[in-house]
Amino acid sequence: MSSETHAAILRSMTRAGRPPPEFGEVSPAKALRLALAKSGQEILEQAVTGSGIEELKVGIPAIQKELPESALVLDMTGPGGCRGLVALDRSCVAAITEALTTGRISGGELPERKPSRTDALLCRKFLVMVMTVFAARLVGHPDSDWATGFVPDEPVFDLRRLPVIMEDVPYRLLRMETDFGLGARIGQVCIVVPWAGPAAVPPPAEALPPPEEDAAAWCEALEAAIMPARVELAGVLCRREITVRDYEALEAGSLIRIPMSSIANATLETATGQKIFRGRLGELDGDRALKVEWTFEDGEEGETLSAAQNDEADEMGGMDLADAMSKVPPVDLSLPSLEDEPEPELPPLDLDALEAGEGLPDLGDGGFPAMDLGEFNMDELDDLPETID
């Protein structure tokens, strides 16, 4: 066996049983440790290391219990308006403020005081760097969906306000022990973000489109989802009531008499019997067809024939077209002529002769007929006054 073959066998034996390396992927624990170390080096100029990580799924009521006592809590704003938290215990706050103000981290006793707004202002720069590097290190990892885009903002001094400023969804709480200054101070850093990421949190009202745009978009989406759906319509030529005896006598080839009016009153109906269209039965390209002539409005019912109309239609339906037309009485549809009797021409009037009392038209030998005044005496009119006061 050559030396090259022996070396290849040894290399294969040493690789056996080892898991494949995870190139390009960083776990959340490793990403947070790298973020703390990078932030300590760039912001504090101190050695900062993290060890271990604890991950919990909590609701809003449990967040306050899981955070360290007297911790500095900063509100975080994430993508889509979702909210999160980042918290530092008293030891972390003292280490950061000391490093930024004095340039070193002492190991003295912790001051017995609550964190102030000044502490929040000093620690915010460090925490912004931590969250930025943490999200950047998780690029390509499935967990980057819930860790990306959160920025520390204002301090939260009263944790009873959490149900007001945060959505009621499950949250992911990451807790890591942190060493500042090679053992000078050891504390805890806690990160709280929505468990399923920003997609699980509804956007705020101000981020939503106007109601009219939202309604129009909803209608378009509904139309796009419904219009391709299939619907079955049944063509109904006529509905008849028959006796049970006639029903039992029906068989293949039986003749059912229907009124001729049904040809022009066929309907298209849904499976529940709702009438949609009315039209005329005909033929198109060798197939039976229905020409739509009327659309029923919502709640509108088609006209139904009375019993007498049905009987008349049945009678007409049993005849051929020639017999049916023979029963129609003749009707004179001709219009009267306006040229049958022309008006006689009147003689022209001589206006000059009329002024002279001449040229009056001849009224014939008969003249005007005598008026029968009965017992009325015209001489009595002479006694009437000429004027009336």
Tab-separated table of C-alpha atoms in Angstrom:
chain	number	residue	atom	x	y	z
A	1	MET	CA	0.000	0.000	0.000
A	2	SER	CA	1.435	3.313	-1.065
A	3	SER	CA	1.769	6.279	1.261
A	4	GLU	CA	-0.812	8.262	-0.741
A	5	THR	CA	-3.442	5.499	-0.355
A	6	HIS	CA	-2.721	5.177	3.367
A	7	ALA	CA	-3.150	8.939	3.857
A	8	ALA	CA	-6.510	8.912	1.973
A	9	ILE	CA	-7.796	6.117	4.223
A	10	LEU	CA	-6.800	8.013	7.354
A	11	ARG	CA	-8.534	11.167	6.130
A	12	SER	CA	-11.722	9.199	5.402
A	13	MET	CA	-11.665	7.580	8.866
A	14	THR	CA	-11.229	10.897	10.667
A	15	ARG	CA	-14.200	12.439	8.806
A	16	ALA	CA	-16.532	9.523	9.595
A	17	GLY	CA	-19.368	10.347	12.023
A	18	ARG	CA	-18.972	14.106	11.816
A	19	PRO	CA	-21.998	16.226	10.807
A	20	PRO	CA	-21.588	18.209	7.603
A	21	PRO	CA	-20.458	21.801	8.166
A	22	GLU	CA	-23.116	24.510	8.028
A	23	PHE	CA	-21.483	26.920	5.654
A	24	GLY	CA	-23.405	30.178	5.201
A	25	GLU	CA	-25.787	29.625	8.146
A	26	VAL	CA	-25.433	31.117	11.642
A	27	SER	CA	-27.692	30.079	14.502
A	28	PRO	CA	-29.516	32.790	16.526
A	29	ALA	CA	-27.286	32.066	19.559
A	30	LYS	CA	-24.086	32.516	17.562
A	31	ALA	CA	-25.468	35.595	15.773
A	32	LEU	CA	-26.285	37.249	19.109
A	33	ARG	CA	-22.825	36.457	20.543
A	34	LEU	CA	-21.203	37.965	17.447
A	35	ALA	CA	-23.461	41.030	17.726
A	36	LEU	CA	-22.527	41.599	21.379
A	37	ALA	CA	-18.813	41.225	20.646
A	38	LYS	CA	-18.981	43.572	17.644
A	39	SER	CA	-20.960	46.207	19.560
A	40	GLY	CA	-18.597	46.016	22.544
A	41	GLN	CA	-15.616	46.533	20.291
A	42	GLU	CA	-17.097	49.360	18.181
A	43	ILE	CA	-19.179	51.260	20.761
A	44	LEU	CA	-17.691	50.509	24.194
A	45	GLU	CA	-14.125	49.604	23.172
A	46	GLN	CA	-14.413	46.770	25.689
A	47	ALA	CA	-14.497	42.998	25.436
A	48	VAL	CA	-18.120	41.797	25.542
A	49	THR	CA	-18.975	38.108	25.252
A	50	GLY	CA	-22.198	36.143	25.457
A	51	SER	CA	-22.690	32.596	26.612
A	52	GLY	CA	-25.695	30.314	26.396
A	53	ILE	CA	-29.105	31.336	25.162
A	54	GLU	CA	-32.608	30.675	26.433
A	55	GLU	CA	-35.580	30.869	24.092
A	56	LEU	CA	-39.158	31.130	25.430
A	57	LYS	CA	-42.562	31.516	23.804
A	58	VAL	CA	-44.560	33.923	25.936
A	59	GLY	CA	-47.622	36.121	25.826
A	60	ILE	CA	-47.862	39.745	26.886
A	61	PRO	CA	-48.892	38.969	30.512
A	62	ALA	CA	-45.797	36.754	30.965
A	63	ILE	CA	-43.272	39.211	29.496
A	64	GLN	CA	-43.067	41.327	32.652
A	65	LYS	CA	-42.404	38.253	34.798
A	66	GLU	CA	-39.613	36.983	32.528
A	67	LEU	CA	-37.677	40.266	32.320
A	68	PRO	CA	-34.996	40.982	34.946
A	69	GLU	CA	-36.001	43.032	37.963
A	70	SER	CA	-35.420	46.813	37.631
A	71	ALA	CA	-34.329	46.295	34.019
A	72	LEU	CA	-33.936	49.061	31.461
A	73	VAL	CA	-36.571	48.280	28.772
A	74	LEU	CA	-36.578	49.960	25.359
A	75	ASP	CA	-39.424	49.767	22.880
A	76	MET	CA	-38.448	48.506	19.411
A	77	THR	CA	-40.156	49.310	16.106
A	78	GLY	CA	-40.068	46.615	13.446
A	79	PRO	CA	-41.214	46.132	9.839
A	80	GLY	CA	-44.868	46.859	9.142
A	81	GLY	CA	-45.254	48.767	12.414
A	82	CYS	CA	-44.876	45.699	14.649
A	83	ARG	CA	-43.364	46.208	18.103
A	84	GLY	CA	-40.745	44.468	20.210
A	85	LEU	CA	-38.632	45.000	23.343
A	86	VAL	CA	-34.993	44.847	24.343
A	87	ALA	CA	-34.041	44.797	28.036
A	88	LEU	CA	-30.803	45.133	30.044
A	89	ASP	CA	-30.499	44.257	33.700
A	90	ARG	CA	-28.850	46.627	36.209
A	91	SER	CA	-25.398	45.087	35.736
A	92	CYS	CA	-25.464	45.597	31.958
A	93	VAL	CA	-26.669	49.195	32.338
A	94	ALA	CA	-23.871	49.978	34.795
A	95	ALA	CA	-21.225	48.413	32.537
A	96	ILE	CA	-22.368	50.325	29.426
A	97	THR	CA	-22.706	53.718	31.167
A	98	GLU	CA	-19.325	53.314	32.866
A	99	ALA	CA	-17.588	52.378	29.621
A	100	LEU	CA	-19.115	55.341	27.759
A	101	THR	CA	-18.515	57.931	30.502
A	102	THR	CA	-15.225	56.845	32.135
A	103	GLY	CA	-13.716	54.590	29.483
A	104	ARG	CA	-13.433	51.613	31.842
A	105	ILE	CA	-15.685	49.110	33.633
A	106	SER	CA	-15.327	48.789	37.398
A	107	GLY	CA	-16.415	45.860	39.467
A	108	GLY	CA	-17.944	47.856	42.306
A	109	GLU	CA	-21.348	47.490	43.852
A	110	LEU	CA	-24.369	48.285	41.712
A	111	PRO	CA	-26.183	51.515	42.511
A	112	GLU	CA	-29.600	51.035	44.133
A	113	ARG	CA	-31.640	53.090	41.692
A	114	LYS	CA	-34.019	52.617	38.822
A	115	PRO	CA	-32.762	53.217	35.286
A	116	SER	CA	-33.242	56.785	34.070
A	117	ARG	CA	-33.798	58.399	30.695
A	118	THR	CA	-30.096	59.287	30.597
A	119	ASP	CA	-29.231	55.618	30.995
A	120	ALA	CA	-31.589	54.818	28.110
A	121	LEU	CA	-29.937	57.453	25.918
A	122	LEU	CA	-26.443	56.044	26.595
A	123	CYS	CA	-27.458	52.395	26.160
A	124	ARG	CA	-29.522	52.964	23.018
A	125	LYS	CA	-26.472	53.380	20.746
A	126	PHE	CA	-25.045	50.080	21.968
A	127	LEU	CA	-28.372	48.263	21.518
A	128	VAL	CA	-28.931	49.652	18.006
A	129	MET	CA	-25.601	48.145	16.984
A	130	VAL	CA	-26.497	44.828	18.648
A	131	MET	CA	-29.827	44.499	16.784
A	132	THR	CA	-28.294	45.595	13.456
A	133	VAL	CA	-25.454	43.068	13.582
A	134	PHE	CA	-27.765	40.358	14.955
A	135	ALA	CA	-30.095	40.695	11.934
A	136	ALA	CA	-27.185	40.914	9.482
A	137	ARG	CA	-25.593	37.714	10.807
A	138	LEU	CA	-28.872	35.807	10.345
A	139	VAL	CA	-29.173	36.575	6.621
A	140	GLY	CA	-29.861	33.293	4.826
A	141	HIS	CA	-31.058	31.572	7.988
A	142	PRO	CA	-34.774	30.663	8.326
A	143	ASP	CA	-34.894	32.579	11.624
A	144	SER	CA	-34.059	35.846	9.865
A	145	ASP	CA	-37.797	36.360	9.212
A	146	TRP	CA	-38.502	37.257	12.835
A	147	ALA	CA	-35.180	38.940	13.710
A	148	THR	CA	-34.798	41.464	10.900
A	149	GLY	CA	-35.553	45.176	10.954
A	150	PHE	CA	-36.031	46.000	14.676
A	151	VAL	CA	-34.632	49.299	15.959
A	152	PRO	CA	-34.571	50.293	19.683
A	153	ASP	CA	-36.467	53.499	20.321
A	154	GLU	CA	-37.990	55.000	23.479
A	155	PRO	CA	-37.678	53.591	27.039
A	156	VAL	CA	-40.664	51.913	28.693
A	157	PHE	CA	-40.652	52.684	32.422
A	158	ASP	CA	-44.104	51.276	33.215
A	159	LEU	CA	-44.455	47.684	32.010
A	160	ARG	CA	-48.190	47.786	32.727
A	161	ARG	CA	-48.495	49.686	29.429
A	162	LEU	CA	-47.315	46.704	27.374
A	163	PRO	CA	-50.869	45.521	26.461
A	164	VAL	CA	-51.497	49.013	25.088
A	165	ILE	CA	-48.373	49.449	22.960
A	166	MET	CA	-47.973	45.831	21.759
A	167	GLU	CA	-50.210	43.512	19.778
A	168	ASP	CA	-51.742	40.524	21.545
A	169	VAL	CA	-49.743	37.825	19.714
A	170	PRO	CA	-47.234	35.183	20.862
A	171	TYR	CA	-43.709	36.550	21.383
A	172	ARG	CA	-40.216	35.047	21.236
A	173	LEU	CA	-38.039	35.927	24.253
A	174	LEU	CA	-34.284	35.401	23.878
A	175	ARG	CA	-32.204	35.672	27.060
A	176	MET	CA	-28.383	35.558	27.005
A	177	GLU	CA	-25.833	35.944	29.813
A	178	THR	CA	-23.342	38.682	28.914
A	179	ASP	CA	-19.803	39.333	30.207
A	180	PHE	CA	-18.470	42.924	30.130
A	181	GLY	CA	-14.748	43.652	30.517
A	182	LEU	CA	-13.540	40.077	30.950
A	183	GLY	CA	-15.595	39.409	34.056
A	184	ALA	CA	-15.852	42.951	35.418
A	185	ARG	CA	-19.625	42.810	35.205
A	186	ILE	CA	-21.930	39.963	34.204
A	187	GLY	CA	-25.570	40.594	33.332
A	188	GLN	CA	-28.447	39.556	31.082
A	189	VAL	CA	-29.640	40.854	27.711
A	190	CYS	CA	-33.232	40.037	26.697
A	191	ILE	CA	-34.786	40.463	23.252
A	192	VAL	CA	-38.558	40.178	22.732
A	193	VAL	CA	-39.982	40.021	19.167
A	194	PRO	CA	-43.157	38.501	17.647
A	195	TRP	CA	-42.867	34.739	17.442
A	196	ALA	CA	-43.891	34.450	13.785
A	197	GLY	CA	-42.259	37.690	12.688
A	198	PRO	CA	-43.789	40.896	11.344
A	199	ALA	CA	-46.196	38.990	9.065
A	200	ALA	CA	-48.165	37.761	12.097
A	201	VAL	CA	-48.843	41.300	13.358
A	202	PRO	CA	-51.619	43.329	11.679
A	203	PRO	CA	-50.435	46.688	10.340
A	204	PRO	CA	-51.469	49.830	12.228
A	205	ALA	CA	-54.501	51.840	11.131
A	206	GLU	CA	-52.384	54.665	9.705
A	207	ALA	CA	-50.537	52.182	7.474
A	208	LEU	CA	-53.752	50.844	5.957
A	209	PRO	CA	-55.102	52.259	2.665
A	210	PRO	CA	-58.218	54.489	2.700
A	211	PRO	CA	-61.519	52.603	3.153
A	212	GLU	CA	-62.672	53.319	-0.406
A	213	GLU	CA	-59.435	51.953	-1.882
A	214	ASP	CA	-59.582	48.947	0.411
A	215	ALA	CA	-63.199	48.274	-0.614
A	216	ALA	CA	-62.327	48.597	-4.318
A	217	ALA	CA	-59.363	46.242	-3.944
A	218	TRP	CA	-61.543	43.771	-2.059
A	219	CYS	CA	-64.184	43.863	-4.801
A	220	GLU	CA	-61.549	43.312	-7.486
A	221	ALA	CA	-60.087	40.369	-5.579
A	222	LEU	CA	-63.558	38.906	-5.033
A	223	GLU	CA	-64.427	39.310	-8.703
A	224	ALA	CA	-61.154	37.695	-9.749
A	225	ALA	CA	-61.910	34.738	-7.483
A	226	ILE	CA	-65.589	34.301	-8.424
A	227	MET	CA	-65.757	35.082	-12.143
A	228	PRO	CA	-63.729	31.997	-13.250
A	229	ALA	CA	-66.054	29.744	-11.229
A	230	ARG	CA	-68.395	27.455	-13.162
A	231	VAL	CA	-72.170	27.767	-12.852
A	232	GLU	CA	-74.788	25.365	-14.186
A	233	LEU	CA	-77.988	26.702	-15.733
A	234	ALA	CA	-80.996	24.610	-16.734
A	235	GLY	CA	-83.110	25.532	-19.762
A	236	VAL	CA	-86.818	25.280	-18.953
A	237	LEU	CA	-89.187	25.299	-21.935
A	238	CYS	CA	-92.445	24.750	-20.072
A	239	ARG	CA	-93.837	23.478	-16.788
A	240	ARG	CA	-97.028	21.428	-16.835
A	241	GLU	CA	-99.175	19.896	-14.141
A	242	ILE	CA	-100.363	16.384	-14.917
A	243	THR	CA	-102.224	13.752	-12.967
A	244	VAL	CA	-100.578	10.783	-11.340
A	245	ARG	CA	-102.318	8.544	-13.890
A	246	ASP	CA	-100.764	10.467	-16.784
A	247	TYR	CA	-97.397	10.454	-15.013
A	248	GLU	CA	-97.460	6.655	-14.658
A	249	ALA	CA	-98.425	6.302	-18.309
A	250	LEU	CA	-95.352	8.183	-19.509
A	251	GLU	CA	-92.782	6.162	-21.373
A	252	ALA	CA	-90.131	6.624	-24.025
A	253	GLY	CA	-91.727	8.212	-27.069
A	254	SER	CA	-94.722	9.671	-25.199
A	255	LEU	CA	-96.014	12.953	-26.607
A	256	ILE	CA	-96.392	15.846	-24.147
A	257	ARG	CA	-98.376	18.733	-25.544
A	258	ILE	CA	-97.074	22.182	-24.653
A	259	PRO	CA	-98.408	25.619	-25.610
A	260	MET	CA	-96.849	27.416	-28.546
A	261	SER	CA	-96.212	30.427	-26.305
A	262	SER	CA	-93.542	28.402	-24.519
A	263	ILE	CA	-91.224	28.734	-27.496
A	264	ALA	CA	-90.914	32.466	-26.846
A	265	ASN	CA	-90.934	32.145	-23.030
A	266	ALA	CA	-88.188	29.620	-22.327
A	267	THR	CA	-86.100	30.435	-19.243
A	268	LEU	CA	-82.603	29.731	-17.959
A	269	GLU	CA	-82.683	28.903	-14.251
A	270	THR	CA	-80.229	28.031	-11.504
A	271	ALA	CA	-80.194	24.752	-9.626
A	272	THR	CA	-82.403	26.336	-6.939
A	273	GLY	CA	-85.023	27.452	-9.480
A	274	GLN	CA	-84.081	31.139	-9.624
A	275	LYS	CA	-84.862	32.576	-13.056
A	276	ILE	CA	-81.931	34.387	-14.666
A	277	PHE	CA	-82.792	34.856	-18.368
A	278	ARG	CA	-85.818	34.532	-20.631
A	279	GLY	CA	-85.546	33.968	-24.341
A	280	ARG	CA	-86.811	32.341	-27.518
A	281	LEU	CA	-86.134	28.732	-28.433
A	282	GLY	CA	-84.581	28.273	-31.852
A	283	GLU	CA	-81.809	26.632	-33.801
A	284	LEU	CA	-78.216	27.681	-34.486
A	285	ASP	CA	-75.707	25.704	-36.579
A	286	GLY	CA	-77.854	22.607	-36.330
A	287	ASP	CA	-78.150	22.735	-32.532
A	288	ARG	CA	-80.986	23.794	-30.289
A	289	ALA	CA	-80.323	27.333	-29.048
A	290	LEU	CA	-81.919	29.895	-26.778
A	291	LYS	CA	-81.811	33.555	-27.785
A	292	VAL	CA	-81.728	35.639	-24.582
A	293	GLU	CA	-84.227	38.514	-24.773
A	294	TRP	CA	-84.799	39.424	-21.128
A	295	THR	CA	-82.823	39.438	-17.886
A	296	PHE	CA	-84.673	39.011	-14.620
A	297	GLU	CA	-83.806	41.512	-11.928
A	298	ASP	CA	-83.172	40.428	-8.324
A	299	GLY	CA	-86.357	39.003	-6.859
A	300	GLU	CA	-88.297	39.392	-10.114
A	301	GLU	CA	-90.453	36.478	-11.174
A	302	GLY	CA	-91.536	35.716	-14.697
A	303	GLU	CA	-95.119	36.147	-15.790
A	304	THR	CA	-97.243	33.031	-15.404
A	305	LEU	CA	-100.220	32.212	-17.590
A	306	SER	CA	-103.626	31.872	-16.009
A	307	ALA	CA	-105.632	28.665	-16.325
A	308	ALA	CA	-107.780	30.124	-19.124
A	309	GLN	CA	-104.670	31.290	-20.970
A	310	ASN	CA	-103.125	27.858	-20.605
A	311	ASP	CA	-106.281	26.205	-21.983
A	312	GLU	CA	-106.309	28.619	-24.909
A	313	ALA	CA	-102.615	28.022	-25.481
A	314	ASP	CA	-103.184	24.268	-25.346
A	315	GLU	CA	-105.928	24.578	-27.919
A	316	MET	CA	-103.747	26.697	-30.154
A	317	GLY	CA	-100.828	24.354	-29.600
A	318	GLY	CA	-102.821	21.384	-30.924
A	319	MET	CA	-103.434	23.108	-34.268
A	320	ASP	CA	-101.156	23.737	-37.117
A	321	LEU	CA	-100.326	27.292	-38.100
A	322	ALA	CA	-102.900	27.478	-40.924
A	323	ASP	CA	-105.759	26.409	-38.611
A	324	ALA	CA	-104.703	28.897	-35.993
A	325	MET	CA	-104.593	31.782	-38.476
A	326	SER	CA	-108.004	30.839	-39.854
A	327	LYS	CA	-109.597	31.572	-36.476
A	328	VAL	CA	-108.352	35.166	-36.502
A	329	PRO	CA	-111.137	37.541	-37.754
A	330	PRO	CA	-110.221	39.708	-40.752
A	331	VAL	CA	-109.188	43.227	-39.909
A	332	ASP	CA	-109.161	46.181	-42.332
A	333	LEU	CA	-105.760	47.691	-41.821
A	334	SER	CA	-105.992	50.158	-44.759
A	335	LEU	CA	-105.743	53.846	-43.936
A	336	PRO	CA	-108.357	56.324	-45.226
A	337	SER	CA	-107.325	58.235	-48.347
A	338	LEU	CA	-107.118	61.969	-48.064
A	339	GLU	CA	-107.664	62.510	-51.834
A	340	ASP	CA	-111.078	60.836	-52.304
A	341	GLU	CA	-113.212	64.012	-52.025
A	342	PRO	CA	-111.291	67.165	-52.915
A	343	GLU	CA	-112.546	70.399	-51.458
A	344	PRO	CA	-114.527	72.633	-53.927
A	345	GLU	CA	-112.790	75.784	-55.098
A	346	LEU	CA	-114.319	79.047	-53.793
A	347	PRO	CA	-114.717	82.052	-56.127
A	348	PRO	CA	-112.270	84.892	-55.562
A	349	LEU	CA	-113.495	87.852	-53.519
A	350	ASP	CA	-113.540	91.362	-55.044
A	351	LEU	CA	-112.868	93.603	-52.026
A	352	ASP	CA	-113.524	96.894	-53.942
A	353	ALA	CA	-116.929	95.685	-55.081
A	354	LEU	CA	-117.800	94.646	-51.555
A	355	GLU	CA	-117.096	98.166	-50.279
A	356	ALA	CA	-119.502	99.532	-52.912
A	357	GLY	CA	-122.165	97.010	-51.952
A	358	GLU	CA	-121.772	95.024	-55.112
A	359	GLY	CA	-120.351	91.684	-55.997
A	360	LEU	CA	-121.936	89.723	-53.169
A	361	PRO	CA	-121.927	86.006	-53.807
A	362	ASP	CA	-125.091	84.411	-55.080
A	363	LEU	CA	-126.685	82.294	-52.384
A	364	GLY	CA	-129.105	80.615	-54.748
A	365	ASP	CA	-132.784	81.006	-55.499
A	366	GLY	CA	-133.893	79.590	-52.267
A	367	GLY	CA	-131.957	82.108	-50.152
A	368	PHE	CA	-132.051	81.521	-46.439
A	369	PRO	CA	-134.956	79.536	-45.075
A	370	ALA	CA	-137.568	81.498	-43.125
A	371	MET	CA	-137.103	81.442	-39.364
A	372	ASP	CA	-140.048	80.189	-37.343
A	373	LEU	CA	-140.362	82.606	-34.439
A	374	GLY	CA	-143.578	81.128	-33.108
A	375	GLU	CA	-145.540	83.582	-30.956
A	376	PHE	CA	-142.658	86.034	-30.739
A	377	ASN	CA	-143.680	89.514	-32.095
A	378	MET	CA	-140.847	91.546	-33.614
A	379	ASP	CA	-142.848	94.826	-33.219
A	380	GLU	CA	-142.391	94.630	-29.473
A	381	LEU	CA	-138.706	95.273	-29.922
A	382	ASP	CA	-139.408	98.905	-30.903
A	383	ASP	CA	-140.265	99.832	-27.304
A	384	LEU	CA	-136.812	98.736	-25.997
A	385	PRO	CA	-134.441	101.574	-25.037
A	386	GLU	CA	-131.507	102.170	-27.303
A	387	THR	CA	-129.034	102.339	-24.433
A	388	ILE	CA	-128.824	100.719	-21.053
A	389	ASP	CA	-127.677	102.804	-18.090
